[in-house]
mmCIF file of C-alpha atoms in Angstrom:
data_model
loop_
_atom_site.group_PDB
_atom_site.id
_atom_site.type_symbol
_atom_site.label_atom_id
_atom_site.label_comp_id
_atom_site.label_asym_id
_atom_site.label_seq_id
_atom_site.Cartn_x
_atom_site.Cartn_y
_atom_site.Cartn_z
ATOM 1 C CA MET A 1 -71.717 -37.836 -4.241
ATOM 2 C CA LYS A 2 -70.241 -39.554 -1.238
ATOM 3 C CA PHE A 3 -69.936 -43.337 -1.393
ATOM 4 C CA LEU A 4 -71.302 -44.976 1.750
ATOM 5 C CA GLU A 5 -69.493 -48.022 3.077
ATOM 6 C CA ILE A 6 -72.253 -50.263 4.408
ATOM 7 C CA ASP A 7 -71.533 -53.769 5.666
ATOM 8 C CA SER A 8 -74.828 -55.247 4.501
ATOM 9 C CA LEU A 9 -74.203 -54.021 0.948
ATOM 10 C CA GLU A 10 -70.637 -55.318 0.961
ATOM 11 C CA GLN A 11 -71.935 -58.753 1.922
ATOM 12 C CA LEU A 12 -74.614 -58.529 -0.764
ATOM 13 C CA ASN A 13 -72.134 -57.557 -3.454
ATOM 14 C CA SER A 14 -69.740 -60.332 -2.444
ATOM 15 C CA VAL A 15 -72.295 -62.943 -3.561
ATOM 16 C CA PHE A 16 -73.929 -60.998 -6.392
ATOM 17 C CA ARG A 17 -72.254 -62.952 -9.180
ATOM 18 C CA TRP A 18 -73.513 -66.123 -10.800
ATOM 19 C CA GLU A 19 -73.493 -68.069 -14.050
ATOM 20 C CA THR A 20 -75.957 -69.716 -16.407
ATOM 21 C CA PRO A 21 -75.005 -72.040 -19.276
ATOM 22 C CA GLU A 22 -74.979 -69.007 -21.598
ATOM 23 C CA CYS A 23 -73.800 -66.049 -19.555
ATOM 24 C CA ILE A 24 -71.997 -64.659 -16.545
ATOM 25 C CA LEU A 25 -73.905 -62.105 -14.506
ATOM 26 C CA ASN A 26 -72.491 -59.495 -12.160
ATOM 27 C CA GLY A 27 -74.661 -57.375 -9.919
ATOM 28 C CA ARG A 28 -73.810 -54.539 -7.610
ATOM 29 C CA VAL A 29 -75.673 -52.307 -5.214
ATOM 30 C CA GLU A 30 -74.110 -49.039 -4.050
ATOM 31 C CA ALA A 31 -75.306 -46.355 -1.655
ATOM 32 C CA TYR A 32 -74.451 -42.657 -1.896
ATOM 33 C CA SER A 33 -75.262 -39.560 0.071
ATOM 34 C CA CYS A 34 -76.066 -36.474 -1.967
ATOM 35 C CA LYS A 35 -73.045 -34.574 -0.710
ATOM 36 C CA SER A 36 -71.139 -32.826 -3.465
ATOM 37 C CA ALA A 37 -67.469 -33.500 -4.015
ATOM 38 C CA GLY A 38 -65.109 -31.278 -6.002
ATOM 39 C CA SER A 39 -65.867 -32.905 -9.341
ATOM 40 C CA ASP A 40 -69.603 -32.789 -8.577
ATOM 41 C CA LYS A 41 -69.464 -29.018 -8.214
ATOM 42 C CA LYS A 42 -67.951 -28.742 -11.678
ATOM 43 C CA LEU A 43 -70.735 -30.932 -13.106
ATOM 44 C CA PHE A 44 -73.390 -28.887 -11.313
ATOM 45 C CA LYS A 45 -72.048 -25.624 -12.743
ATOM 46 C CA GLN A 46 -71.944 -27.233 -16.182
ATOM 47 C CA LEU A 47 -75.622 -28.220 -16.014
ATOM 48 C CA GLU A 48 -76.669 -24.866 -14.569
ATOM 49 C CA SER A 49 -74.861 -23.085 -17.369
ATOM 50 C CA ARG A 50 -76.436 -25.347 -19.971
ATOM 51 C CA TYR A 51 -80.014 -24.962 -18.815
ATOM 52 C CA THR A 52 -80.345 -21.692 -16.950
ATOM 53 C CA THR A 53 -78.260 -18.960 -18.518
ATOM 54 C CA ILE A 54 -80.613 -16.115 -17.643
ATOM 55 C CA THR A 55 -79.659 -12.467 -18.190
ATOM 56 C CA ALA A 56 -80.395 -9.803 -15.628
ATOM 57 C CA GLY A 57 -83.150 -8.489 -17.844
ATOM 58 C CA GLY A 58 -85.065 -11.773 -17.595
ATOM 59 C CA THR A 59 -84.286 -13.034 -21.103
ATOM 60 C CA THR A 60 -82.325 -16.138 -21.944
ATOM 61 C CA SER A 61 -79.085 -16.328 -23.870
ATOM 62 C CA ASN A 62 -79.096 -20.141 -23.949
ATOM 63 C CA GLU A 63 -82.644 -21.382 -24.394
ATOM 64 C CA LEU A 64 -84.175 -24.728 -25.193
ATOM 65 C CA THR A 65 -86.952 -26.143 -27.324
ATOM 66 C CA PRO A 66 -89.262 -28.753 -25.759
ATOM 67 C CA GLY A 67 -87.589 -32.152 -26.035
ATOM 68 C CA SER A 68 -84.247 -30.686 -27.126
ATOM 69 C CA ILE A 69 -81.004 -30.162 -25.270
ATOM 70 C CA SER A 70 -79.627 -27.658 -27.803
ATOM 71 C CA PRO A 71 -79.679 -24.148 -26.230
ATOM 72 C CA ASP A 72 -80.608 -22.226 -29.347
ATOM 73 C CA THR A 73 -84.331 -21.272 -29.280
ATOM 74 C CA ASN A 74 -86.689 -19.090 -27.289
ATOM 75 C CA ASP A 75 -88.383 -21.725 -25.141
ATOM 76 C CA LEU A 76 -86.943 -23.003 -21.863
ATOM 77 C CA SER A 77 -89.816 -25.406 -21.134
ATOM 78 C CA ILE A 78 -87.849 -28.595 -21.854
ATOM 79 C CA ILE A 79 -89.646 -31.621 -20.498
ATOM 80 C CA SER A 80 -87.570 -34.407 -18.997
ATOM 81 C CA PRO A 81 -88.234 -37.507 -16.860
ATOM 82 C CA PHE A 82 -87.420 -35.296 -13.856
ATOM 83 C CA GLY A 83 -89.729 -32.421 -14.782
ATOM 84 C CA ARG A 84 -89.037 -29.102 -16.471
ATOM 85 C CA LEU A 85 -85.326 -28.437 -16.599
ATOM 86 C CA ASP A 86 -85.900 -24.706 -16.293
ATOM 87 C CA GLU A 87 -86.846 -25.465 -12.677
ATOM 88 C CA ALA A 88 -84.321 -26.048 -9.912
ATOM 89 C CA ALA A 89 -85.628 -29.303 -8.403
ATOM 90 C CA PRO A 90 -85.720 -31.333 -11.655
ATOM 91 C CA ARG A 91 -82.266 -30.049 -12.596
ATOM 92 C CA LYS A 92 -80.960 -31.104 -9.189
ATOM 93 C CA THR A 93 -82.364 -34.608 -9.651
ATOM 94 C CA PHE A 94 -80.713 -34.865 -13.057
ATOM 95 C CA PHE A 95 -77.460 -33.691 -11.492
ATOM 96 C CA TYR A 96 -77.648 -36.310 -8.708
ATOM 97 C CA LEU A 97 -78.116 -39.132 -11.218
ATOM 98 C CA LEU A 98 -75.188 -38.020 -13.358
ATOM 99 C CA ALA A 99 -73.005 -37.509 -10.285
ATOM 100 C CA THR A 100 -73.876 -41.029 -9.107
ATOM 101 C CA LEU A 101 -72.824 -42.471 -12.471
ATOM 102 C CA ASN A 102 -69.577 -40.489 -12.334
ATOM 103 C CA ALA A 103 -68.877 -41.869 -8.857
ATOM 104 C CA SER A 104 -69.778 -45.427 -9.815
ATOM 105 C CA PHE A 105 -67.759 -45.375 -13.070
ATOM 106 C CA PRO A 106 -64.881 -42.980 -12.326
ATOM 107 C CA GLU A 107 -63.146 -43.806 -15.608
ATOM 108 C CA HIS A 108 -66.103 -42.300 -17.531
ATOM 109 C CA ASP A 109 -67.489 -38.768 -17.780
ATOM 110 C CA PHE A 110 -71.299 -38.613 -17.888
ATOM 111 C CA GLY A 111 -71.579 -34.836 -18.190
ATOM 112 C CA ASP A 112 -73.024 -35.077 -21.706
ATOM 113 C CA VAL A 113 -75.617 -37.774 -21.009
ATOM 114 C CA ARG A 114 -79.034 -36.727 -22.299
ATOM 115 C CA PRO A 115 -82.093 -36.521 -20.025
ATOM 116 C CA ASP A 116 -84.001 -38.853 -22.343
ATOM 117 C CA GLN A 117 -81.601 -41.691 -21.482
ATOM 118 C CA PHE A 118 -83.354 -41.881 -18.116
ATOM 119 C CA SER A 119 -86.911 -42.976 -17.416
ATOM 120 C CA LYS A 120 -88.945 -42.373 -14.286
ATOM 121 C CA GLN A 121 -90.616 -45.595 -13.210
ATOM 122 C CA PRO A 122 -94.341 -45.344 -12.483
ATOM 123 C CA SER A 123 -94.340 -47.820 -9.602
ATOM 124 C CA LEU A 124 -91.835 -49.230 -7.126
ATOM 125 C CA ASP A 125 -93.727 -52.523 -7.068
ATOM 126 C CA LEU A 126 -93.418 -52.856 -10.852
ATOM 127 C CA VAL A 127 -89.659 -52.332 -10.597
ATOM 128 C CA ILE A 128 -89.310 -54.903 -7.829
ATOM 129 C CA ASN A 129 -91.389 -57.411 -9.772
ATOM 130 C CA SER A 130 -89.392 -56.803 -12.938
ATOM 131 C CA VAL A 131 -86.039 -57.209 -11.168
ATOM 132 C CA ASN A 132 -87.199 -60.308 -9.302
ATOM 133 C CA THR A 133 -88.563 -61.897 -12.477
ATOM 134 C CA THR A 134 -85.262 -61.305 -14.277
ATOM 135 C CA LEU A 135 -83.186 -62.661 -11.388
ATOM 136 C CA PHE A 136 -85.417 -65.683 -10.791
ATOM 137 C CA ASN A 137 -85.570 -66.591 -14.494
ATOM 138 C CA LEU A 138 -81.781 -66.519 -14.555
ATOM 139 C CA GLY A 139 -81.496 -68.825 -11.559
ATOM 140 C CA ASN A 140 -80.801 -66.284 -8.836
ATOM 141 C CA ASP A 141 -83.452 -66.250 -6.148
ATOM 142 C CA PHE A 142 -80.981 -66.423 -3.263
ATOM 143 C CA ILE A 143 -79.997 -62.744 -3.492
ATOM 144 C CA VAL A 144 -83.636 -61.832 -2.839
ATOM 145 C CA ASN A 145 -84.809 -64.626 -0.566
ATOM 146 C CA ARG A 146 -81.708 -65.679 1.377
ATOM 147 C CA TYR A 147 -79.910 -62.340 1.547
ATOM 148 C CA ARG A 148 -83.082 -60.221 1.753
ATOM 149 C CA MET A 149 -81.911 -57.616 -0.745
ATOM 150 C CA TRP A 150 -85.075 -55.534 -0.766
ATOM 151 C CA ASP A 151 -85.222 -55.429 3.038
ATOM 152 C CA ILE A 152 -81.647 -54.127 3.111
ATOM 153 C CA LEU A 153 -82.450 -51.414 0.572
ATOM 154 C CA ASP A 154 -85.620 -50.470 2.413
ATOM 155 C CA ASP A 155 -83.650 -50.011 5.638
ATOM 156 C CA LEU A 156 -81.251 -47.691 3.809
ATOM 157 C CA VAL A 157 -83.568 -45.477 1.758
ATOM 158 C CA ARG A 158 -87.203 -46.304 2.667
ATOM 159 C CA LEU A 159 -88.059 -47.585 -0.772
ATOM 160 C CA HIS A 160 -91.691 -46.460 -0.808
ATOM 161 C CA GLU A 161 -90.524 -42.880 -0.312
ATOM 162 C CA CYS A 162 -88.171 -43.063 -3.301
ATOM 163 C CA ASP A 163 -88.426 -41.882 -6.857
ATOM 164 C CA VAL A 164 -87.107 -44.665 -9.088
ATOM 165 C CA TYR A 165 -85.309 -44.028 -12.371
ATOM 166 C CA SER A 166 -83.834 -46.387 -14.934
ATOM 167 C CA TYR A 167 -80.827 -45.609 -17.101
ATOM 168 C CA ASN A 168 -80.824 -46.791 -20.714
ATOM 169 C CA PRO A 169 -77.685 -45.509 -22.433
ATOM 170 C CA ASP A 170 -76.931 -45.614 -26.115
ATOM 171 C CA ILE A 171 -74.864 -48.724 -26.815
ATOM 172 C CA ASP A 172 -71.735 -46.748 -27.731
ATOM 173 C CA GLU A 173 -71.997 -44.739 -24.510
ATOM 174 C CA ASP A 174 -72.744 -47.651 -22.203
ATOM 175 C CA PRO A 175 -69.971 -47.906 -19.571
ATOM 176 C CA MET A 176 -70.617 -51.643 -19.308
ATOM 177 C CA ASN A 177 -70.211 -52.277 -23.028
ATOM 178 C CA GLU A 178 -67.143 -54.498 -23.275
ATOM 179 C CA ASP A 179 -66.220 -57.824 -24.856
ATOM 180 C CA GLY A 180 -69.065 -60.294 -24.462
ATOM 181 C CA TYR A 181 -71.550 -57.680 -23.263
ATOM 182 C CA LEU A 182 -75.179 -58.776 -23.693
ATOM 183 C CA TRP A 183 -77.355 -56.466 -21.620
ATOM 184 C CA SER A 184 -77.644 -54.588 -18.352
ATOM 185 C CA MET A 185 -80.318 -53.145 -16.118
ATOM 186 C CA ASN A 186 -79.670 -50.026 -14.074
ATOM 187 C CA TYR A 187 -81.934 -48.449 -11.461
ATOM 188 C CA PHE A 188 -81.635 -45.485 -9.120
ATOM 189 C CA PHE A 189 -83.658 -45.304 -5.905
ATOM 190 C CA PHE A 190 -83.629 -41.672 -4.788
ATOM 191 C CA ASN A 191 -84.965 -40.502 -1.430
ATOM 192 C CA ARG A 192 -85.083 -36.712 -1.497
ATOM 193 C CA LYS A 193 -85.765 -36.312 2.215
ATOM 194 C CA LEU A 194 -82.877 -38.523 3.259
ATOM 195 C CA LYS A 195 -80.704 -37.200 0.414
ATOM 196 C CA ARG A 196 -79.621 -40.741 -0.352
ATOM 197 C CA MET A 197 -79.280 -42.651 -3.591
ATOM 198 C CA ILE A 198 -79.077 -46.387 -4.242
ATOM 199 C CA PHE A 199 -77.574 -47.456 -7.543
ATOM 200 C CA PHE A 200 -78.585 -50.995 -8.554
ATOM 201 C CA SER A 201 -77.072 -52.665 -11.593
ATOM 202 C CA VAL A 202 -76.824 -56.106 -13.186
ATOM 203 C CA LYS A 203 -74.644 -56.854 -16.217
ATOM 204 C CA SER A 204 -74.741 -59.957 -18.419
ATOM 205 C CA GLN A 205 -71.751 -61.179 -20.443
ATOM 206 C CA SER A 206 -71.549 -64.080 -22.876
ATOM 207 C CA ILE A 207 -69.713 -67.132 -21.555
ATOM 208 C CA ALA A 208 -68.764 -68.141 -25.110
ATOM 209 C CA ASN A 209 -67.074 -64.814 -25.742
ATOM 210 C CA MET A 210 -65.315 -64.774 -22.395
ATOM 211 C CA SER A 211 -64.148 -68.357 -22.942
ATOM 212 C CA ALA A 212 -62.703 -67.305 -26.300
ATOM 213 C CA ASP A 213 -60.912 -64.435 -24.589
ATOM 214 C CA GLU A 214 -59.506 -66.845 -22.000
ATOM 215 C CA ASP A 215 -58.376 -69.200 -24.779
ATOM 216 C CA ASP A 216 -56.635 -66.275 -26.475
ATOM 217 C CA GLU A 217 -54.889 -65.444 -23.206
ATOM 218 C CA VAL A 218 -53.810 -69.073 -22.785
ATOM 219 C CA GLN A 219 -52.545 -69.156 -26.382
ATOM 220 C CA ASP A 220 -50.639 -65.919 -25.801
ATOM 221 C CA ASP A 221 -49.074 -67.432 -22.682
ATOM 222 C CA GLU A 222 -48.132 -70.577 -24.634
ATOM 223 C CA ASP A 223 -46.619 -68.468 -27.419
ATOM 224 C CA ASP A 224 -44.598 -66.569 -24.834
ATOM 225 C CA ASP A 225 -43.414 -69.863 -23.315
ATOM 226 C CA ASP A 226 -42.403 -71.146 -26.771
ATOM 227 C CA MET A 227 -40.438 -67.983 -27.436
ATOM 228 C CA GLU A 228 -38.652 -68.327 -24.098
ATOM 229 C CA ASP A 229 -37.856 -72.007 -24.820
ATOM 230 C CA ASN A 230 -36.467 -71.135 -28.254
ATOM 231 C CA ALA A 231 -34.331 -68.375 -26.799
ATOM 232 C CA ARG A 232 -33.089 -70.724 -24.093
ATOM 233 C CA ARG A 233 -32.143 -73.362 -26.698
ATOM 234 C CA ARG A 234 -30.311 -70.779 -28.788
ATOM 235 C CA ARG A 235 -28.345 -69.645 -25.738
ATOM 236 C CA HIS A 236 -27.506 -73.300 -24.957
ATOM 237 C CA ASP A 237 -26.369 -74.006 -28.535
ATOM 238 C CA TYR A 238 -24.228 -70.917 -28.519
ATOM 239 C CA MET A 239 -22.556 -71.939 -25.261
ATOM 240 C CA VAL A 240 -21.912 -75.474 -26.540
ATOM 241 C CA MET A 241 -20.371 -74.218 -29.771
ATOM 242 C CA GLY A 242 -18.251 -71.814 -27.784
ATOM 243 C CA ASP A 243 -16.758 -74.715 -25.873
ATOM 244 C CA MET A 244 -15.916 -76.726 -29.018
ATOM 245 C CA GLU A 245 -12.338 -76.882 -30.225
ATOM 246 C CA VAL A 246 -11.676 -75.557 -33.713
#
């Protein structure tokens, strides 16, 4: 996936952080073109090998049961949020979503993410309403009303032509799971014709936990200062004693 540097998104992301009495929230919106990079090609081959190892005789050496990702049965009709993964188009969609995550979180490898960790949303309007309700309830209407977020996204990917997917990782596999993590929402807006993807994400972290972390950092700094002061006093005492007559 190729990250697209877009001024309107940079401006949006620069103000997409705010606080409530309980939490700190960070949002980001990123645009990608579906152009494979070197690492993407490796991921694509990995998925093709996992789901479509077909012998020349028309039989399968790695086959899948419905609802399973273990290639060990005689049925390739696995159903996913993207469609049947024995078909090229659904597999390609799955690949684009994983490649987007890899590009957005380069310190993580999403090659083993399961299809069932994604959900296809039935309606764009429901997604917009859900996002707006969450943002408004948390005191952030300016990103929608003042900065016209949905208009910007519509200009980039023609929202009503997009398939929309959410990503709901297991907690131990969530790339946003760090100290103070409360929740996140993650959406992909995928326009097949334009071959463009928008990744939209908001993460919530506990202020209490982050404040405790800051206090720990301050205490560590104070401890370091005390150690330096003690060392300085010892050096001074040593110098004074060295100047004393015996």
